[in-house]
Amino acid sequence: MKKIFITGSTDGLGFMAAERLIKMGHNIILHARNEEKAQRVFQKLPQAFSVVVGDLSSMAQTQEIAKQVNALGVMNSIIHNAGLGFQESHKLTEDGLPHIFAINSLAPYMLTCLVHKPKRLIYTSSGMHEGGDTTLKDLLWKTKRWNASQAYSDTKLQNILLTFAVARYYPEIYSNVVSPGWVATKMGGAHAPDNLGKAPETQVWLASSDAKEVQVSGQFLYHKKPKHYLKEASDPILQDKFINFCKSLSGLEL
């Protein structure tokens, strides 16, 4: 039995993963953006170990989420599932950051810094990362004209950079990133072509299995198999450039 924390687990793939892991007998810590969503998901999954509450678009609330998780002990695994999609408008957070960057990119970095280190970290990317901007210029969209699809692709590349950096910094941790595919969730839309049932499968497997195959790190996986990714993501200089930018914003260091 493992203790597993899943961000963004009130619906979509996070909820599906939580549901499967609870049925497998694991202690699952859910995450909801607000109290209303927390109560609703606890009613749906009453066997969950706990629910932590906070908005990942806020740096202050992200720090509070970390405190809540740490109060529950050390996790065996963390699934960084929460995220926004590729049709978001240009909206700034209370910290003056693009909403999608704050949730998709900065929040996983902050939680990685703040939450007691688990044995396994699972991040979420997308095939759209291949269109991500490898120059890492103007990450906060201060001078570029807003492009929602580009902003999403950028964050999904940044998720891989974070994953691979963590794998380098912490060789004792299994740090991997998953592409769940383009599936028919609220984010993906009703006409998404990939298999919804398989979408949370790899995250569940990485978080819970004791098989030798999951004892790997620095992998980009799709349906439990290594998948092609943008070669620039393997560059430690690019990884550290992104890490240092997140550090400059948050004041937190890996």
mmCIF file of C-alpha atoms in Angstrom:
data_model
loop_
_atom_site.group_PDB
_atom_site.id
_atom_site.type_symbol
_atom_site.label_atom_id
_atom_site.label_comp_id
_atom_site.label_asym_id
_atom_site.label_seq_id
_atom_site.Cartn_x
_atom_site.Cartn_y
_atom_site.Cartn_z
ATOM 1 C CA MET A 1 0.000 0.000 0.000
ATOM 2 C CA LYS A 2 1.447 3.344 -1.068
ATOM 3 C CA LYS A 3 0.650 6.929 -0.127
ATOM 4 C CA ILE A 4 0.185 8.907 -3.337
ATOM 5 C CA PHE A 5 -0.580 12.591 -3.895
ATOM 6 C CA ILE A 6 -2.280 13.647 -7.141
ATOM 7 C CA THR A 7 -2.661 17.287 -8.129
ATOM 8 C CA GLY A 8 -5.773 18.326 -10.025
ATOM 9 C CA SER A 9 -7.709 15.226 -9.021
ATOM 10 C CA THR A 10 -11.303 16.499 -8.873
ATOM 11 C CA ASP A 11 -12.009 15.504 -12.486
ATOM 12 C CA GLY A 12 -10.408 14.305 -15.700
ATOM 13 C CA LEU A 13 -7.297 12.139 -15.710
ATOM 14 C CA GLY A 14 -6.365 13.016 -12.126
ATOM 15 C CA PHE A 15 -9.728 11.758 -10.891
ATOM 16 C CA MET A 16 -9.476 8.629 -13.044
ATOM 17 C CA ALA A 17 -6.017 7.852 -11.692
ATOM 18 C CA ALA A 18 -7.174 8.438 -8.109
ATOM 19 C CA GLU A 19 -10.193 6.194 -8.586
ATOM 20 C CA ARG A 20 -8.061 3.349 -9.935
ATOM 21 C CA LEU A 21 -5.402 3.669 -7.236
ATOM 22 C CA ILE A 22 -8.004 3.698 -4.457
ATOM 23 C CA LYS A 23 -9.538 0.515 -5.877
ATOM 24 C CA MET A 24 -6.046 -1.010 -5.778
ATOM 25 C CA GLY A 25 -5.930 -0.271 -2.035
ATOM 26 C CA HIS A 26 -3.553 2.704 -1.972
ATOM 27 C CA ASN A 27 -3.854 5.759 0.268
ATOM 28 C CA ILE A 28 -4.632 8.629 -2.069
ATOM 29 C CA ILE A 29 -4.326 12.316 -1.229
ATOM 30 C CA LEU A 30 -6.534 14.294 -3.585
ATOM 31 C CA HIS A 31 -6.149 17.947 -4.495
ATOM 32 C CA ALA A 32 -8.942 20.433 -5.131
ATOM 33 C CA ARG A 33 -8.770 24.099 -6.107
ATOM 34 C CA ASN A 34 -11.341 25.165 -3.503
ATOM 35 C CA GLU A 35 -13.433 23.814 -0.619
ATOM 36 C CA GLU A 36 -16.530 23.275 -2.755
ATOM 37 C CA LYS A 37 -14.622 21.059 -5.173
ATOM 38 C CA ALA A 38 -12.948 19.289 -2.239
ATOM 39 C CA GLN A 39 -16.285 18.355 -0.689
ATOM 40 C CA ARG A 40 -17.653 17.217 -4.028
ATOM 41 C CA VAL A 41 -14.711 14.941 -4.841
ATOM 42 C CA PHE A 42 -14.674 13.485 -1.327
ATOM 43 C CA GLN A 43 -18.319 12.521 -1.804
ATOM 44 C CA LYS A 44 -17.391 10.746 -5.029
ATOM 45 C CA LEU A 45 -14.268 9.097 -3.553
ATOM 46 C CA PRO A 46 -15.004 8.695 0.181
ATOM 47 C CA GLN A 47 -12.213 6.120 0.545
ATOM 48 C CA ALA A 48 -9.585 8.731 -0.294
ATOM 49 C CA PHE A 49 -7.041 9.263 2.470
ATOM 50 C CA SER A 50 -7.413 13.047 2.443
ATOM 51 C CA VAL A 51 -8.025 16.107 0.268
ATOM 52 C CA VAL A 52 -5.742 19.146 0.241
ATOM 53 C CA VAL A 53 -7.089 22.470 -0.970
ATOM 54 C CA GLY A 54 -5.503 25.375 -2.817
ATOM 55 C CA ASP A 55 -5.251 27.183 -6.119
ATOM 56 C CA LEU A 56 -2.054 26.327 -7.992
ATOM 57 C CA SER A 57 -2.214 29.627 -9.887
ATOM 58 C CA SER A 58 -1.237 31.361 -6.634
ATOM 59 C CA MET A 59 2.313 31.020 -5.330
ATOM 60 C CA ALA A 60 1.092 31.598 -1.759
ATOM 61 C CA GLN A 61 -1.609 28.941 -2.043
ATOM 62 C CA THR A 62 0.814 26.515 -3.688
ATOM 63 C CA GLN A 63 3.040 26.872 -0.635
ATOM 64 C CA GLU A 64 0.009 26.154 1.566
ATOM 65 C CA ILE A 65 -0.770 23.031 -0.466
ATOM 66 C CA ALA A 66 2.776 21.818 0.165
ATOM 67 C CA LYS A 67 2.337 22.377 3.902
ATOM 68 C CA GLN A 68 -0.896 20.385 3.887
ATOM 69 C CA VAL A 69 0.746 17.503 2.031
ATOM 70 C CA ASN A 70 3.800 17.486 4.314
ATOM 71 C CA ALA A 71 1.512 17.347 7.361
ATOM 72 C CA LEU A 72 0.249 13.996 6.029
ATOM 73 C CA GLY A 73 3.734 12.462 6.017
ATOM 74 C CA VAL A 74 6.130 11.467 3.249
ATOM 75 C CA MET A 75 4.509 10.354 0.005
ATOM 76 C CA ASN A 76 5.643 7.278 -1.873
ATOM 77 C CA SER A 77 4.683 8.906 -5.164
ATOM 78 C CA ILE A 78 3.427 12.241 -6.476
ATOM 79 C CA ILE A 79 1.557 12.624 -9.753
ATOM 80 C CA HIS A 80 1.754 16.190 -11.045
ATOM 81 C CA ASN A 81 -1.432 16.048 -13.091
ATOM 82 C CA ALA A 82 -3.013 19.507 -12.754
ATOM 83 C CA GLY A 83 -2.876 21.660 -15.835
ATOM 84 C CA LEU A 84 -4.628 23.955 -18.278
ATOM 85 C CA GLY A 85 -5.151 23.228 -21.970
ATOM 86 C CA PHE A 86 -4.301 24.762 -25.311
ATOM 87 C CA GLN A 87 -7.229 27.189 -25.635
ATOM 88 C CA GLU A 88 -6.628 29.444 -22.639
ATOM 89 C CA SER A 89 -6.974 33.198 -22.896
ATOM 90 C CA HIS A 90 -4.190 35.489 -21.721
ATOM 91 C CA LYS A 91 -5.040 35.858 -18.057
ATOM 92 C CA LEU A 92 -2.706 37.020 -15.307
ATOM 93 C CA THR A 93 -2.622 35.567 -11.809
ATOM 94 C CA GLU A 94 -2.462 37.490 -8.532
ATOM 95 C CA ASP A 95 1.326 37.225 -8.888
ATOM 96 C CA GLY A 96 1.242 38.827 -12.340
ATOM 97 C CA LEU A 97 2.089 35.593 -14.188
ATOM 98 C CA PRO A 98 0.306 34.063 -17.178
ATOM 99 C CA HIS A 99 -2.289 31.691 -15.739
ATOM 100 C CA ILE A 100 -1.181 28.730 -17.826
ATOM 101 C CA PHE A 101 2.499 29.174 -16.926
ATOM 102 C CA ALA A 102 1.714 29.477 -13.213
ATOM 103 C CA ILE A 103 -0.310 26.264 -13.109
ATOM 104 C CA ASN A 104 1.390 24.094 -15.725
ATOM 105 C CA SER A 105 5.026 25.035 -15.124
ATOM 106 C CA LEU A 106 5.746 26.975 -11.956
ATOM 107 C CA ALA A 107 3.442 25.061 -9.594
ATOM 108 C CA PRO A 108 5.070 21.644 -10.270
ATOM 109 C CA TYR A 109 8.477 23.247 -9.725
ATOM 110 C CA MET A 110 7.382 24.825 -6.430
ATOM 111 C CA LEU A 111 5.787 21.626 -5.146
ATOM 112 C CA THR A 112 8.904 19.679 -6.102
ATOM 113 C CA CYS A 113 10.948 22.102 -4.011
ATOM 114 C CA LEU A 114 8.589 22.213 -1.039
ATOM 115 C CA VAL A 115 7.025 18.782 -0.584
ATOM 116 C CA HIS A 116 9.061 16.109 1.233
ATOM 117 C CA LYS A 117 10.835 14.124 -1.468
ATOM 118 C CA PRO A 118 8.982 10.951 -2.467
ATOM 119 C CA LYS A 119 10.580 7.953 -4.113
ATOM 120 C CA ARG A 120 8.702 8.602 -7.359
ATOM 121 C CA LEU A 121 7.727 11.765 -9.206
ATOM 122 C CA ILE A 122 5.462 11.650 -12.239
ATOM 123 C CA TYR A 123 4.989 14.784 -14.337
ATOM 124 C CA THR A 124 2.567 15.332 -17.231
ATOM 125 C CA SER A 125 3.495 16.544 -20.694
ATOM 126 C CA SER A 126 2.013 16.189 -24.184
ATOM 127 C CA GLY A 127 3.021 15.444 -27.739
ATOM 128 C CA MET A 128 2.492 19.166 -28.313
ATOM 129 C CA HIS A 129 5.726 19.825 -26.406
ATOM 130 C CA GLU A 130 7.506 19.341 -29.739
ATOM 131 C CA GLY A 131 6.239 22.780 -30.730
ATOM 132 C CA GLY A 132 7.611 24.338 -27.536
ATOM 133 C CA ASP A 133 10.004 27.283 -27.682
ATOM 134 C CA THR A 134 13.472 25.983 -26.895
ATOM 135 C CA THR A 135 14.939 29.481 -26.601
ATOM 136 C CA LEU A 136 13.021 30.008 -23.326
ATOM 137 C CA LYS A 137 12.725 33.682 -24.232
ATOM 138 C CA ASP A 138 9.926 35.808 -22.801
ATOM 139 C CA LEU A 139 8.480 32.950 -20.765
ATOM 140 C CA LEU A 140 5.939 35.317 -19.220
ATOM 141 C CA TRP A 141 4.653 36.628 -22.559
ATOM 142 C CA LYS A 142 5.477 40.254 -21.807
ATOM 143 C CA THR A 143 6.517 41.160 -25.350
ATOM 144 C CA LYS A 144 5.194 38.331 -27.552
ATOM 145 C CA ARG A 145 1.689 38.383 -28.959
ATOM 146 C CA TRP A 146 -0.415 35.827 -27.084
ATOM 147 C CA ASN A 147 -0.870 32.455 -28.730
ATOM 148 C CA ALA A 148 -2.748 29.943 -26.564
ATOM 149 C CA SER A 149 -1.572 26.839 -28.412
ATOM 150 C CA GLN A 150 2.054 28.019 -28.308
ATOM 151 C CA ALA A 151 1.805 28.858 -24.615
ATOM 152 C CA TYR A 152 0.532 25.350 -23.903
ATOM 153 C CA SER A 153 3.255 23.720 -26.003
ATOM 154 C CA ASP A 154 5.851 25.796 -24.169
ATOM 155 C CA THR A 155 4.650 24.618 -20.747
ATOM 156 C CA LYS A 156 4.622 20.994 -21.847
ATOM 157 C CA LEU A 157 8.259 21.314 -22.961
ATOM 158 C CA GLN A 158 9.024 22.950 -19.617
ATOM 159 C CA ASN A 159 7.468 19.964 -17.807
ATOM 160 C CA ILE A 160 9.980 17.694 -19.534
ATOM 161 C CA LEU A 161 12.860 20.035 -18.691
ATOM 162 C CA LEU A 162 11.807 19.938 -15.028
ATOM 163 C CA THR A 163 11.464 16.151 -15.047
ATOM 164 C CA PHE A 164 14.891 15.577 -16.528
ATOM 165 C CA ALA A 165 16.511 18.163 -14.251
ATOM 166 C CA VAL A 166 15.029 16.469 -11.176
ATOM 167 C CA ALA A 167 16.298 13.112 -12.475
ATOM 168 C CA ARG A 168 19.801 14.643 -12.663
ATOM 169 C CA TYR A 169 19.678 16.426 -9.319
ATOM 170 C CA TYR A 170 18.165 13.520 -7.381
ATOM 171 C CA PRO A 171 19.421 10.172 -8.694
ATOM 172 C CA GLU A 172 17.740 8.420 -5.768
ATOM 173 C CA ILE A 173 14.303 9.512 -7.071
ATOM 174 C CA TYR A 174 12.516 7.998 -10.064
ATOM 175 C CA SER A 175 11.532 11.141 -11.981
ATOM 176 C CA ASN A 176 9.563 10.519 -15.182
ATOM 177 C CA VAL A 177 7.145 12.354 -17.446
ATOM 178 C CA VAL A 178 4.080 11.017 -19.239
ATOM 179 C CA SER A 179 2.139 11.929 -22.347
ATOM 180 C CA PRO A 180 -1.381 10.645 -21.698
ATOM 181 C CA GLY A 181 -2.412 11.285 -25.299
ATOM 182 C CA TRP A 182 -5.070 13.571 -26.709
ATOM 183 C CA VAL A 183 -8.176 12.239 -24.994
ATOM 184 C CA ALA A 184 -11.779 13.327 -24.512
ATOM 185 C CA THR A 185 -11.540 15.094 -21.166
ATOM 186 C CA LYS A 186 -12.781 18.605 -20.418
ATOM 187 C CA MET A 187 -9.339 19.812 -21.510
ATOM 188 C CA GLY A 188 -9.010 17.606 -24.584
ATOM 189 C CA GLY A 189 -12.496 18.131 -25.968
ATOM 190 C CA ALA A 190 -15.205 15.702 -27.029
ATOM 191 C CA HIS A 191 -13.618 14.741 -30.344
ATOM 192 C CA ALA A 192 -10.119 13.884 -29.097
ATOM 193 C CA PRO A 193 -8.944 10.709 -30.887
ATOM 194 C CA ASP A 194 -6.872 8.785 -28.312
ATOM 195 C CA ASN A 195 -8.039 6.077 -25.918
ATOM 196 C CA LEU A 196 -9.419 7.682 -22.735
ATOM 197 C CA GLY A 197 -9.261 4.444 -20.767
ATOM 198 C CA LYS A 198 -5.520 4.154 -21.349
ATOM 199 C CA ALA A 199 -4.767 7.809 -20.582
ATOM 200 C CA PRO A 200 -4.165 7.438 -16.794
ATOM 201 C CA GLU A 201 -2.669 3.953 -17.088
ATOM 202 C CA THR A 202 1.005 4.938 -17.213
ATOM 203 C CA GLN A 203 0.711 7.376 -14.293
ATOM 204 C CA VAL A 204 -0.972 4.704 -12.152
ATOM 205 C CA TRP A 205 1.690 2.157 -13.132
ATOM 206 C CA LEU A 206 4.621 4.466 -12.397
ATOM 207 C CA ALA A 207 3.135 5.552 -9.073
ATOM 208 C CA SER A 208 2.192 2.145 -7.718
ATOM 209 C CA SER A 209 3.854 -0.810 -9.422
ATOM 210 C CA ASP A 210 6.750 -2.708 -7.888
ATOM 211 C CA ALA A 211 7.818 -4.045 -11.289
ATOM 212 C CA LYS A 212 11.417 -3.582 -12.341
ATOM 213 C CA GLU A 213 10.237 -1.663 -15.429
ATOM 214 C CA VAL A 214 9.088 1.314 -13.329
ATOM 215 C CA GLN A 215 12.427 1.627 -11.558
ATOM 216 C CA VAL A 216 13.701 4.048 -14.160
ATOM 217 C CA SER A 217 14.284 7.777 -14.271
ATOM 218 C CA GLY A 218 14.510 10.530 -16.852
ATOM 219 C CA GLN A 219 12.035 8.827 -19.182
ATOM 220 C CA PHE A 220 9.316 10.302 -21.409
ATOM 221 C CA LEU A 221 6.583 7.659 -21.625
ATOM 222 C CA TYR A 222 3.376 7.060 -23.559
ATOM 223 C CA HIS A 223 1.269 3.991 -22.772
ATOM 224 C CA LYS A 224 4.104 2.578 -20.625
ATOM 225 C CA LYS A 225 6.644 2.794 -23.470
ATOM 226 C CA PRO A 226 9.432 5.314 -24.150
ATOM 227 C CA LYS A 227 8.283 7.928 -26.624
ATOM 228 C CA HIS A 228 10.193 10.272 -28.909
ATOM 229 C CA TYR A 229 10.687 13.736 -27.466
ATOM 230 C CA LEU A 230 12.348 16.946 -28.567
ATOM 231 C CA LYS A 231 16.098 16.310 -28.343
ATOM 232 C CA GLU A 232 16.749 19.769 -26.874
ATOM 233 C CA ALA A 233 14.932 18.669 -23.699
ATOM 234 C CA SER A 234 17.945 16.478 -22.884
ATOM 235 C CA ASP A 235 20.248 19.503 -22.733
ATOM 236 C CA PRO A 236 21.276 20.106 -19.089
ATOM 237 C CA ILE A 237 22.041 23.753 -19.879
ATOM 238 C CA LEU A 238 18.489 24.296 -21.124
ATOM 239 C CA GLN A 239 17.099 22.401 -18.133
ATOM 240 C CA ASP A 240 19.068 24.557 -15.709
ATOM 241 C CA LYS A 241 18.049 27.722 -17.523
ATOM 242 C CA PHE A 242 14.408 26.856 -16.885
ATOM 243 C CA ILE A 243 15.098 25.778 -13.290
ATOM 244 C CA ASN A 244 16.923 29.030 -12.568
ATOM 245 C CA PHE A 245 14.065 31.061 -14.008
ATOM 246 C CA CYS A 246 11.586 29.294 -11.713
ATOM 247 C CA LYS A 247 13.946 29.896 -8.811
ATOM 248 C CA SER A 248 14.082 33.620 -9.617
ATOM 249 C CA LEU A 249 10.285 33.836 -9.564
ATOM 250 C CA SER A 250 9.589 31.705 -6.509
ATOM 251 C CA GLY A 251 12.688 32.147 -4.370
ATOM 252 C CA LEU A 252 12.758 28.360 -4.026
ATOM 253 C CA GLU A 253 15.680 26.112 -4.930
ATOM 254 C CA LEU A 254 15.752 22.428 -5.807
#
